[in-house]
XYZ file of C-alpha atoms in Angstrom:
486
model
C 92.183 147.978 141.495
C 93.536 148.380 137.953
C 92.961 145.949 135.106
C 96.573 144.827 135.518
C 96.030 144.147 139.226
C 92.882 142.203 138.366
C 94.720 140.063 135.816
C 97.467 139.272 138.335
C 94.895 138.176 140.918
C 92.948 136.047 138.429
C 95.973 134.309 136.902
C 96.796 132.735 140.279
C 93.500 130.844 140.130
C 90.867 130.089 142.742
C 91.818 129.263 146.318
C 90.448 129.814 149.821
C 90.809 133.584 149.431
C 89.742 134.032 145.785
C 86.495 132.823 144.203
C 85.322 133.301 140.575
C 81.669 133.472 139.475
C 80.282 134.254 136.034
C 77.075 135.608 137.563
C 74.885 135.328 140.676
C 71.090 135.389 140.713
C 70.185 133.891 144.096
C 70.535 135.876 147.348
C 70.745 132.744 149.529
C 73.598 131.304 147.468
C 75.455 134.601 147.564
C 74.890 134.829 151.342
C 76.500 131.412 151.811
C 79.599 132.606 149.912
C 79.812 135.800 151.996
C 79.381 133.892 155.273
C 82.053 131.356 154.286
C 84.577 134.128 153.627
C 83.682 135.972 156.858
C 84.089 132.723 158.846
C 87.398 131.809 157.198
C 89.663 134.822 157.287
C 88.099 136.927 154.534
C 88.683 136.969 150.787
C 87.671 138.274 147.367
C 84.768 137.277 145.155
C 85.165 138.122 141.448
C 81.846 138.468 139.592
C 82.058 138.377 135.804
C 84.894 135.823 135.737
C 84.480 132.243 134.508
C 85.637 129.237 136.529
C 88.663 128.786 134.248
C 89.856 132.341 134.973
C 88.771 133.872 131.674
C 86.945 137.185 131.949
C 83.342 137.105 130.767
C 82.548 140.671 131.753
C 79.302 142.317 132.800
C 77.260 145.174 131.357
C 76.066 148.158 133.353
C 72.593 146.718 134.006
C 74.091 143.485 135.394
C 76.412 145.433 137.684
C 73.521 147.440 139.089
C 71.499 144.273 139.667
C 74.426 142.517 141.361
C 75.155 145.440 143.670
C 71.522 145.503 144.782
C 71.559 141.728 145.278
C 74.828 142.016 147.208
C 73.407 144.580 149.617
C 70.305 142.477 150.196
C 72.246 139.244 150.778
C 74.795 140.854 153.118
C 72.237 142.611 155.310
C 69.183 140.321 155.193
C 70.493 136.810 154.474
C 73.601 136.636 156.703
C 73.417 136.724 160.525
C 74.975 138.836 161.884
C 75.179 141.047 158.783
C 78.469 141.399 156.922
C 79.734 144.530 155.213
C 81.494 143.691 151.931
C 83.210 146.343 149.834
C 82.691 146.301 146.065
C 84.725 147.767 143.229
C 83.868 147.771 139.519
C 86.909 147.167 137.316
C 86.719 147.958 133.614
C 88.262 145.355 131.290
C 88.289 144.836 127.524
C 85.574 142.197 127.960
C 83.327 144.298 130.194
C 83.062 145.116 133.883
C 84.188 142.822 136.720
C 82.738 143.369 140.183
C 85.398 142.706 142.843
C 83.843 142.006 146.240
C 86.115 142.145 149.307
C 84.845 140.383 152.433
C 86.781 141.060 155.650
C 87.567 138.438 158.260
C 84.545 138.495 160.559
C 84.823 139.728 164.122
C 81.527 138.142 165.234
C 81.962 134.531 164.121
C 80.224 132.305 163.434
C 78.213 133.857 160.597
C 75.079 131.954 159.544
C 72.863 131.979 156.483
C 69.061 132.365 156.541
C 68.637 128.663 157.365
C 70.960 128.916 160.366
C 73.792 127.023 158.641
C 77.467 127.810 159.206
C 79.679 127.832 156.108
C 83.482 127.886 155.890
C 85.916 127.824 153.004
C 87.508 124.517 152.026
C 90.071 125.024 149.313
C 88.410 127.002 146.538
C 84.964 125.709 147.550
C 82.912 125.995 150.746
C 81.399 123.452 153.120
C 78.685 123.268 155.733
C 79.954 122.959 159.342
C 78.146 120.191 161.206
C 80.512 118.846 163.879
C 80.140 120.101 167.437
C 83.913 120.361 167.909
C 84.325 122.659 164.926
C 81.455 124.858 166.078
C 83.072 125.072 169.513
C 86.328 126.177 167.913
C 84.519 128.939 166.049
C 82.933 130.189 169.260
C 86.385 129.992 170.831
C 87.889 132.206 168.125
C 85.174 134.755 168.814
C 86.098 134.816 172.510
C 82.716 133.341 173.511
C 84.073 130.104 175.006
C 87.516 128.655 175.804
C 88.329 124.975 176.021
C 90.750 125.439 178.914
C 88.006 126.549 181.354
C 85.411 123.928 180.438
C 84.671 121.777 183.555
C 85.828 118.162 183.376
C 82.911 116.008 184.478
C 83.677 113.549 187.272
C 86.708 115.351 188.662
C 87.007 116.862 192.116
C 89.536 118.537 194.376
C 90.642 115.078 195.487
C 92.216 114.559 192.068
C 94.714 117.407 192.547
C 98.341 116.457 193.122
C 98.654 118.340 196.396
C 102.441 118.432 196.361
C 102.643 119.897 192.833
C 99.907 122.470 193.451
C 101.322 123.567 196.825
C 104.809 124.013 195.358
C 103.396 126.168 192.536
C 101.147 128.213 194.819
C 103.862 128.890 197.390
C 106.348 129.856 194.710
C 103.984 132.293 193.021
C 101.638 133.521 195.759
C 103.310 132.513 199.009
C 104.036 136.071 200.150
C 100.610 137.418 199.204
C 97.819 137.769 201.736
C 95.215 137.823 198.981
C 94.397 134.136 199.364
C 94.945 133.739 203.101
C 92.250 131.768 204.913
C 90.721 130.313 201.743
C 89.952 126.613 201.397
C 91.530 124.588 198.605
C 88.219 124.634 196.687
C 88.087 128.420 196.960
C 91.707 128.742 195.886
C 91.137 126.675 192.746
C 88.017 128.671 191.925
C 89.714 132.032 192.438
C 92.681 130.975 190.307
C 90.390 129.895 187.475
C 91.299 126.207 187.800
C 87.870 124.912 188.791
C 84.324 125.877 189.680
C 84.484 124.918 193.344
C 83.399 121.328 192.769
C 85.005 120.115 189.529
C 88.351 120.901 187.941
C 88.373 122.563 184.563
C 90.780 121.544 181.812
C 93.498 123.948 183.009
C 93.381 122.526 186.538
C 93.366 118.981 185.160
C 96.314 119.340 182.759
C 98.475 121.369 185.139
C 97.913 119.808 188.553
C 95.859 116.582 188.442
C 97.186 113.130 189.161
C 96.924 111.100 185.934
C 95.024 113.620 183.743
C 94.699 110.959 181.018
C 92.152 109.131 183.180
C 89.636 111.750 182.002
C 91.280 112.966 178.808
C 93.241 109.995 177.395
C 94.002 111.722 174.076
C 95.770 114.676 175.711
C 99.270 113.173 175.681
C 102.365 113.207 173.466
C 102.883 110.289 171.089
C 106.558 110.121 170.165
C 108.241 107.948 167.518
C 111.787 107.918 166.115
C 112.181 106.522 162.573
C 115.408 105.301 160.926
C 114.596 106.985 157.598
C 112.697 109.991 156.302
C 109.259 108.486 155.569
C 106.257 108.627 157.893
C 104.875 105.371 156.491
C 108.037 103.453 157.464
C 107.013 100.381 159.476
C 110.341 100.338 161.298
C 111.116 102.565 164.247
C 114.054 103.147 166.556
C 112.157 104.346 169.610
C 108.574 105.095 170.620
C 106.804 106.303 173.745
C 103.372 107.522 174.820
C 104.205 110.396 177.173
C 101.474 111.051 179.726
C 100.982 113.127 182.880
C 100.615 116.849 183.456
C 101.914 119.332 180.890
C 105.152 119.670 182.840
C 105.616 115.897 182.861
C 104.802 115.721 179.156
C 107.281 118.490 178.379
C 110.067 116.789 180.328
C 109.326 113.387 178.802
C 109.109 114.737 175.246
C 112.318 116.723 175.582
C 114.124 113.682 176.975
C 112.844 111.652 173.998
C 114.251 114.183 171.535
C 117.613 114.359 173.303
C 118.120 110.617 173.291
C 117.259 110.351 169.597
C 119.360 113.225 168.247
C 123.117 113.369 167.873
C 125.452 115.280 170.159
C 128.390 117.108 168.583
C 131.638 118.088 170.235
C 132.271 121.512 168.620
C 135.861 121.449 169.820
C 135.026 120.017 173.220
C 136.844 117.130 174.842
C 135.732 113.667 173.732
C 135.027 112.940 177.400
C 132.099 115.406 177.352
C 128.614 114.671 176.048
C 128.746 117.568 173.605
C 125.992 119.855 172.389
C 122.737 118.715 170.855
C 122.869 118.958 167.041
C 119.836 121.301 167.131
C 119.950 124.045 169.799
C 117.936 123.079 172.865
C 116.369 126.548 173.026
C 114.631 126.044 169.667
C 113.261 122.629 170.623
C 112.086 123.840 174.039
C 110.159 126.754 172.545
C 108.436 124.588 169.924
C 107.477 121.885 172.408
C 106.011 124.363 174.881
C 104.047 126.093 172.126
C 102.586 122.764 170.999
C 101.457 121.867 174.525
C 100.047 125.264 175.496
C 98.522 126.532 172.257
C 97.054 123.287 170.891
C 93.295 123.008 170.308
C 91.839 121.279 173.365
C 88.432 121.021 171.710
C 90.025 118.413 169.419
C 90.410 114.971 170.959
C 93.850 114.198 169.553
C 97.427 113.901 170.792
C 100.461 116.053 170.153
C 102.731 114.035 167.845
C 106.504 114.131 168.068
C 108.434 112.427 165.252
C 112.186 112.211 164.872
C 113.322 111.325 161.343
C 116.782 110.931 159.866
C 116.566 114.415 158.355
C 114.127 116.311 160.585
C 112.092 116.579 163.775
C 108.350 117.195 163.423
C 106.170 118.507 166.262
C 102.496 118.335 165.270
C 99.821 119.902 167.464
C 96.038 119.544 167.003
C 94.291 122.649 165.704
C 95.297 124.862 162.814
C 96.040 128.539 163.260
C 93.292 131.032 163.918
C 91.870 132.548 160.734
C 93.541 135.861 161.494
C 96.992 134.271 161.894
C 99.397 132.834 159.339
C 102.788 131.122 159.745
C 104.407 134.366 158.615
C 102.544 136.251 161.357
C 103.847 134.004 164.117
C 107.329 134.126 162.620
C 107.128 137.856 163.322
C 105.866 137.339 166.872
C 102.130 137.858 166.443
C 100.067 135.660 168.740
C 96.515 134.961 169.882
C 95.979 133.075 173.127
C 93.798 130.093 172.366
C 93.910 128.934 176.000
C 94.384 132.105 178.095
C 93.881 130.610 181.585
C 96.105 127.623 180.852
C 98.749 129.921 179.371
C 98.681 132.254 182.378
C 99.531 129.472 184.841
C 101.740 127.396 182.518
C 103.997 130.412 181.948
C 105.120 130.013 185.591
C 105.608 126.244 185.296
C 107.050 125.592 181.830
C 109.923 127.462 180.144
C 107.424 129.762 178.403
C 108.009 133.488 178.016
C 104.826 134.483 176.164
C 104.154 137.677 174.198
C 104.663 135.808 170.918
C 108.416 135.561 171.431
C 108.681 131.761 171.375
C 108.689 131.133 167.610
C 111.000 134.094 166.795
C 113.370 132.889 169.529
C 113.367 129.362 168.099
C 114.043 130.688 164.589
C 116.846 132.872 165.858
C 118.496 129.852 167.474
C 117.880 127.576 164.447
C 116.553 129.241 161.251
C 115.883 125.977 159.426
C 112.359 125.534 160.740
C 109.257 125.215 158.536
C 105.895 126.212 160.009
C 103.061 124.384 158.253
C 99.417 125.281 158.915
C 97.119 122.496 157.676
C 93.555 123.817 157.886
C 91.993 120.789 156.157
C 93.724 118.399 158.561
C 93.170 120.775 161.513
C 96.765 120.653 162.683
C 99.848 122.827 162.898
C 103.359 121.467 162.396
C 106.831 122.722 163.204
C 109.357 120.931 160.986
C 112.896 121.298 162.333
C 115.504 120.248 159.791
C 118.534 118.440 161.167
C 122.081 119.326 160.039
C 122.483 117.907 156.527
C 125.830 116.309 157.304
C 124.068 113.894 159.648
C 121.753 112.334 157.059
C 123.207 112.815 153.600
C 124.873 109.968 151.755
C 128.631 109.950 152.117
C 130.411 112.373 149.801
C 131.944 109.711 147.556
C 128.631 108.338 146.340
C 126.115 111.046 147.115
C 124.321 112.568 144.109
C 124.008 115.736 146.174
C 127.659 116.484 145.461
C 127.106 116.348 141.715
C 129.973 113.885 141.286
C 128.281 112.063 138.404
C 127.448 113.931 135.198
C 123.736 114.617 134.993
C 123.200 114.375 138.749
C 121.683 117.062 140.948
C 124.340 119.679 141.621
C 124.607 122.240 144.361
C 122.983 122.276 147.776
C 119.837 120.195 148.151
C 118.021 121.716 151.102
C 115.397 120.063 153.242
C 112.777 122.185 151.485
C 113.871 120.883 148.065
C 113.716 117.318 149.383
C 110.113 117.816 150.493
C 109.218 119.299 147.109
C 110.714 116.375 145.191
C 108.928 113.889 147.421
C 105.447 115.249 146.570
C 106.030 115.941 142.859
C 104.068 113.371 140.830
C 104.103 113.620 137.044
C 103.505 117.196 135.928
C 102.034 119.541 138.535
C 101.047 123.203 138.705
C 102.611 125.563 141.194
C 99.377 125.754 143.178
C 99.126 121.934 143.287
C 102.676 121.601 144.613
C 102.099 124.319 147.195
C 98.892 122.615 148.362
C 100.593 119.202 148.543
C 103.213 120.722 150.854
C 100.568 122.428 152.990
C 102.064 125.888 152.430
C 99.815 128.967 152.372
C 102.160 131.707 151.181
C 103.187 131.737 147.539
C 106.244 133.965 148.017
C 107.678 131.680 150.698
C 107.017 128.616 148.520
C 108.757 130.155 145.508
C 111.800 131.402 147.424
C 112.375 128.413 149.729
C 111.186 125.504 147.565
C 110.554 126.124 143.877
C 113.500 128.298 142.848
C 116.121 126.266 144.787
C 114.800 123.050 143.181
C 115.054 124.622 139.715
C 118.509 126.031 140.491
C 120.030 122.648 141.420
C 118.457 120.973 138.388
C 116.166 118.620 140.283
C 113.013 119.841 138.499
C 112.225 121.643 135.262
C 109.437 123.692 133.666
C 107.205 122.175 131.003
C 107.113 125.567 129.215
C 110.604 126.960 129.923
C 110.313 129.791 127.380
C 107.211 131.143 129.161
C 107.993 130.917 132.894
C 104.917 132.948 133.898
C 102.392 131.062 131.769
C 99.203 130.043 133.591
C 99.600 126.650 131.907
C 103.044 126.153 133.445
C 103.747 122.787 135.046
C 106.784 121.335 136.805
C 108.269 117.843 136.618
C 111.266 115.922 137.912
C 114.392 115.907 135.787
C 116.306 112.697 135.162
C 118.792 113.880 137.773
C 116.009 114.505 140.268
C 114.557 111.027 139.678
C 117.969 109.425 140.123
C 118.578 111.360 143.320
C 115.202 110.347 144.778
C 115.780 106.700 143.844
C 119.171 106.629 145.528
C 117.734 108.167 148.669
C 114.942 105.598 148.622
C 117.438 102.729 148.188
C 119.553 104.079 151.040
C 116.576 104.245 153.413
C 115.392 100.695 152.716
C-alpha cells in the first residue's frame, strides 16, 4: 500500500471495515478488535492514525512492539486463532501499521473470556442473544434453522394431500422409497426426525404452520402515499399457511394493488401488470426461502404509491453484499428447505433469481440492513403512475428555480433522509447502502445534477469536510410532494 492509497482509505473515515487507533497496549483489547473483524466480514485496522483521521505516525520501536503484540493477540487471545496480515506504510508523520483481517471461516471467534464480538458501525459490540449466536453457527455451516425439530409436532400434522401430490410428482417413478412408512419417508427426505417435523416439513407441508410458528407469515399493507408512517391504508392482509400458500396470497395481494396497463391491447383485456410479474415472483420467492428462520419475525410486503418493498428477516451473510447477489452469487441459508421448495415454488436456484428480476425490471434497489437484521428489495413503480400531473409538477421544471430534469426514485429517497447538512457517509448510512460507488452513481450525482441538493464547499468537491444540503428547489419539491400525499 502506498502513502497515496493510505490517504484515500483514511479520508473515507471509519466504518465497519476500517478502524483507526493511535496506539494499542493491551492484548485483550486488540484481540476483541481482531475477533470482531473476523466475525463480521473482515476489515482493516490502521495503527498510528487518530480517531479524526489525522496521521500520528509511529517510530520503529513502536512498530516492533505492535507487531509482537499483534502476533500474541491473534494466536493466544482469539479462539480459534486468526491470521492477520500487516504492512508498514511510511508517511511524512511516521509509520502506519495497516492490519488486514480476513473474513473468518470458523465463526464464531471468541476472545480469552469466551465473548463473541461483532462490528457495529465503526465500533464493536458483544453478542449476547441466543438467536444471533445461532445465526453465526449457521453461517459456519454448524447448524441450520430449517432442520431444527419443531417441538409438539407429529406426522399427524402433515397435509396428506399436499405431501402426496409433491411426492408422487417428484419421486413417484422411483423405487427408492417403496415400502417405507410415512414417518420413514419424512425422515429420509430430511423433513423430520421420525417423530417430529422440522421447520422445512412444517413450512412446506403442515396444516396451519402458524399454530407453532405464528411469526412465519407475510404481513402485507398497501398505502395511498409514499410514507411508511402513514396511518391510512388501502388494503392489508396477514397471509398465512405453507410457503406455497403464502406465495400465492402475497402475489395476489400485489396484483390487486398495482395498476394494469394496456400496452396497445384491447380495452376489454385486463392488460399487463405495471411491473413485470417475473421480477415480483423472483423477489417474493427469495424472501420466503432465504429469510432467516432463527429470527421470529414476518416477511413484510408493502405497496406504496411509488414503490413495492419486500422485507425479509435476516441481513445478508458476511461474505455477501447486494452487489454480489446482483451478479448471481448465492449462499443457501436454508439448504433443505430450498431443495424441496425449488420443486414447489417458481424457484430456479443457482443464484439466478435476483439477476433475472433485474433483467426484467432494472429499477430495483437491494438494501442490506445489518443493524436492523433485515434485507429489503425496493421495486420502483413506473414514475408516470405516481408523479404529479405535468402542469403543476415541479419535476418538470416548469417554474423557475424548481428541480429540473428526471427525479428518480433513488433521488426521492435521498431527499427524504437529508436533514440539515450531512456528510456523504451519513447520507449513505441513513439510506442503508453499503457500497459507496453505487450510492454516488445512483443517488448523489443524480440529485446534484437535477439541482435538488448542493455542496457546502462547492469549490472543493473532494474535501473531507464536505457536506450536502437541500436547495430551495429541493425543499419546494419535497413540500409539494408532502402536500399531495396528505
